[in-house]
Amino acid sequence: MASNTLYSPRDPALKKRDDFEDILEERRSSSDLRYALRCYVPVVYKGIAPCKPGVLKTAVLQSDRLRHVVAEMSKETGESADVIREEASGILEEMAHRLRLGTVRFFAYSLSKAFKALFQRVRVNEDGIQRLQQSIQEHPVVLLPSHRSYMDFLIMSYILYTYDLSLPVIAAGMDFLGMKIVGEMLRMSGAFFIRRSFGGDKLYWAVFSEYVKTMLRNGYAPIEFFLEGTRSRTCKSLTPKLGLLNIVMEPFFKGEVFDVSLVPISISYERVLEEALYARELLGVPKPKESTSGLLKARKILSEDYGSIHVYFGHPVSLRSLAQGRINRSQYNLLPRHIPRRPSQETQAFVNETAYRLVRLQEENMVLRPWVLVAALLLQNPDGVDMERLVEQTSWLRGLAVSFGAFLDWPDYVSASKAVASSLALHTGLVRTEGGRAQLAMEPKEPGSPEEDLFDRAASVLSCASYRNQILHVFLRPALLGMAMQMAEASRKDDIYSCFSFLRDVFSNEFILCPGGTVQDFDEACYMLTKCAAVHVQKQEVVATEKGQRILSFLTSLFQPFLKGYQVGPAPFLELVDYPRELTCYEALSSDVQKNALAALLRMKVVRKLKV
Amino acid sequence: KKMAMVLTAIRGELVVIPVEWSWLTLSRVLFSRQEVMKWNGWGYSDSRFLFNKKGQAEFTGRRYRLSGMVLPSLKDWFESTFGASLQHKSPATATLNASAVPFPSLNEAFLQDLKSTGIPFSHEAEDRVFRAHGHCLHEIFALREGKFGRVPDLVVWPNCHEDVVKTVDLACRHNVCLIPYGGGTSVSSALECPPDETRCIVSLDTSQMSRILWIDEKNLTAHVEAGIVGQDLERLLNESGYCTGHEPDSMEFSSLGGWVATRASGMKKNVYGNIEDLVVHIKMVCPRGVVEKSCQGPRVSIGPDIHHFIMGSEGTLGVVTEVTIKIRPMPEYQKYGSVVFPNFEQGVACLREVAKQRCAPASIRLMDNAQFQFGHALKPQVSSIFTSFLDGLKKFYITKFKGFDPHHLCVATLLFEGDRERVLQHEKQVYDIAAKFGGLAAGEDNGQRGYMLTFVIAYLRDLGMDYYVIGESFETSVPWDRVLDLCRNVKERIVRECRERGVQFPPLATCRVTQTYDAGACVYFYFAFNYRGLADPVNIYGRVEHAAREEILANGGSLSHHHGVGKLRKHWMPESISDVGIGMLKSVKEYVDPDNIFGSRNLL
């Protein structure tokens, strides 16, 4: 099921990207209060049917879809329709946003203060903003930012407010409601809250989907949600969730709107606020519950330097163009449109493919700092590396990454040694530099029990890995090819392809690999490695070149931790106590790797789930 | 020529016929149509729009209410809507160059036998070219450029059913391809000769079969030859105090047989019904023989209705020769009306409610804002300061006092028919419903002008084509709940496609809801654009129309409400009626016409 839309053998290094502007610059030189109180007149969708949040709720409750579901449930359960309607109204009450400009202004003010304290710069591509402004007027817009931090949606709304764009309504997890006052304030700044799971609850699903669709159809406001569903603790993109994407596409499939613009947005942090928390979470320490007091305690992070944030608004993707030739919209002709039904297989495949495509677009425009390259190299050298050599390797890796299309924030006038030095300086907590050598900071500050030491060591490896992870998407396909060549131990293209396909299958929970895209990915990998002269692709064979050895061995060792993690499988803890210096294995401790590995094994039917 | 004229009324329009023809029906005149009708445009030769020396638009001739009038606002509307200019002309070839018409390839044996029957025929270039086309944009555009594709090799004029039987019989014997020709108003490429047809193509012109054979006042039916043209049928029936009430927009020229063959729909179907509701009996000559029912029972349960094989067969099965059609006493009273709505959505909601209460007047149509403005541009010069003052006052009342946005408001036009008292009662009922949807009564005059627009639109297209503007209309039918979505999406698709295909000026894309049914409505689109700067405008036009049709189908609309399929839309037939459905139609065709004598290749 190859789609020819995704992959075109263009040179990734030549990808044109927009320039950034720092929006904090102005904040540092003019009054935040005036900024928060300024006249705010956003451009709106041309077909907008203006309405207040209250009217919106009524529209949802009186929609044909909801009436249908209520009538059906009443018939099934014997419950009176009024009771079910009450229940629906309660769900909506709990869910709905109450966007108010006053609250937005409050956030505009306090976030200005907070951002200036936390970050050096918040950089935005203004061309992207202009494109977005255009799209907002033409068609309903869906904003799809990457999700690495709680900051993401605050940043988004802040930027849209700054540029006088309509404020989005944002799908947020119910957990936030646990925060007193803050939850309600988020609600008043445009968040609406959905339960994490409501699998079988028909009524909940109906209220939720109708609510989102009503806002979309009316062009009420841009709708924002996270394709990845939750914050990525590893800084790798997560397999996209399809529920909301399905919902926002349906009005187009059913002809209720002419088109929908899907806007992938990449938010990259030089240092994620939750950095330390994530590593602990990955090692099994439960996520602290969202609470207002927790938020207040977290104030101390205000005193640290989190570098820059880059927000890249990608090109709006027209759903109509994507669906052209893929979705036969007349399939909805024979059933009244308000009667819910399962999407056809072709639709599901389309939604899935689109989701992957969008996440890849997010990945592509993630800005990478030189530190990411350094972290990748340090993780490959557990015993430390000479500064000189590190600089040389970083410089080499920079060339490779750029030729593979990485979006590096490394201007030409900055020398490699300078870039490495400043990277190390910003991450002193993670690296130790002594006597001209750089090494991951592995030794605990104060020795504790072996388990505690192990925990600390693992935590710092995982923190470092979360930086390296940011660049994996650039190297993923060529690396899979490299590993496949190693695995196949032969140069026949067919053998290599089948190993490639197998590896791709194994790692499809771990990385963004769209089901059904094996052929394209293989071609893409061959193209990229051929371009940097690492392999020679012939009709029947793929051969590594002399020059390619360095590239291939770098690529394979870059992904070694995952290969190891999957080999070790469950319960690696004991082994590690015995071989604590085996660095790659620390990553096997990550609950994320374990979860993905287990999912892969289940999917590939290697193991079976037994209910205990 | 004597200037004495006979006046006859068609839908409120006065149509003038020279007195020396008054004993004839128009159909009879149509023996050599090119004498009264344009060979490369719409309608009568003497009636056309033009911009006079002062740059004002006027409509020539004396046939229509608008004839001889000056339309002061048309120029501004035309120039601002299309970005067109009177300086940039694209005139048509003035005369038909007979030497450019392909030489006829005649089947001599057929011709010999035909001569012996005494049925008139011709292979003059003019006669053949005239019957080689309908009125699709690409057909007229080619004529204006003096280009001719495959044209019929011969034209025959059978005079009665028996003549048709003889002609079809000869055609079968000599393997000649027959294409029936009625009024020539097709907009589906149905009359186009297949370019790769190697047999002799004979155009069978039914215009001489135009008599009313009998009128049965007890059962209120009339038995009529199928070649009769709409306006003649109405006029002749009117003389006896009756009418059919079937008034498609093309009724001046289209024929009864053509209506049957395409499943036509009339403006006043709410009172009289569409063609399928009107016919009681059909006689059709096929290669396999003559098909007809044995009685005139008003409804029968004798298997699938064979009339439904004939209606919509688009000339692929045979020639309809005689039809028994329902007639009604002429209505005592007619009244136009109009309602202004604040926006199209409200208007559609009102029409839906009217349909729900089953109280639709003889005709009810809702124009969108662009079409309302178009209609306004056709307002003739006002005769007195007083009228223009009144117009100003009305406009003030609606836009300022009632707060209607002139760029969103839209108008429904109404036509009531029946006895006076009931019309007035009916009128009140409809206006009461309209009021619930914010509608304001806007007078008879606006209503009447709305209907005039449909009447002269085809003449207006010829004017546009003189100034680099091409366009056409197309239609669909769609369930009520999807009317608004379909209208919006199709219009937007047109605009987007034009932009993507390099059309330099924004197109006119406008629609109206023209018929209401219990379960849905008929929607009619006008689409036109300025083609300056385009190398192949007709091709681009075709692609945009194709895209618009795809959009219609994707939004739950039908392939056609009444224009038919022809060759223009047959590409979508399998998805419209399923492969099994196609098989059903094919098997009928194979039995009725195994040698494909009726080889127009429409529909399938």
mmCIF file of C-alpha atoms in Angstrom, chain A residues 481 484-497 499 522 535-544:
data_model
loop_
_atom_site.group_PDB
_atom_site.id
_atom_site.type_symbol
_atom_site.label_atom_id
_atom_site.label_comp_id
_atom_site.label_asym_id
_atom_site.label_seq_id
_atom_site.Cartn_x
_atom_site.Cartn_y
_atom_site.Cartn_z
ATOM 1 C CA LEU A 481 19.654 0.121 6.471
ATOM 2 C CA ALA A 484 20.117 -4.495 8.100
ATOM 3 C CA MET A 485 23.341 -4.758 6.128
ATOM 4 C CA GLN A 486 25.114 -5.933 9.231
ATOM 5 C CA MET A 487 22.362 -8.408 10.006
ATOM 6 C CA ALA A 488 22.073 -9.813 6.508
ATOM 7 C CA GLU A 489 25.821 -10.474 6.346
ATOM 8 C CA ALA A 490 25.467 -10.453 2.595
ATOM 9 C CA SER A 491 25.112 -7.816 -0.014
ATOM 10 C CA ARG A 492 22.070 -9.101 -1.876
ATOM 11 C CA LYS A 493 19.536 -6.346 -1.981
ATOM 12 C CA ASP A 494 16.624 -8.685 -1.331
ATOM 13 C CA ASP A 495 18.195 -10.092 1.829
ATOM 14 C CA ILE A 496 19.011 -6.634 3.074
ATOM 15 C CA TYR A 497 15.535 -5.465 2.293
ATOM 16 C CA CYS A 499 16.218 -7.513 7.268
ATOM 17 C CA PHE A 522 14.110 1.661 2.054
ATOM 18 C CA VAL A 535 26.996 2.642 0.176
ATOM 19 C CA HIS A 536 26.819 1.708 -3.432
ATOM 20 C CA VAL A 537 23.379 0.606 -4.550
ATOM 21 C CA GLN A 538 23.212 -1.592 -7.601
ATOM 22 C CA LYS A 539 20.371 -3.428 -9.185
ATOM 23 C CA GLN A 540 20.786 -6.543 -7.077
ATOM 24 C CA GLU A 541 23.206 -5.473 -4.392
ATOM 25 C CA VAL A 542 23.886 -2.921 -1.723
ATOM 26 C CA VAL A 543 27.579 -2.655 -0.867
ATOM 27 C CA ALA A 544 29.244 -0.547 1.789
#
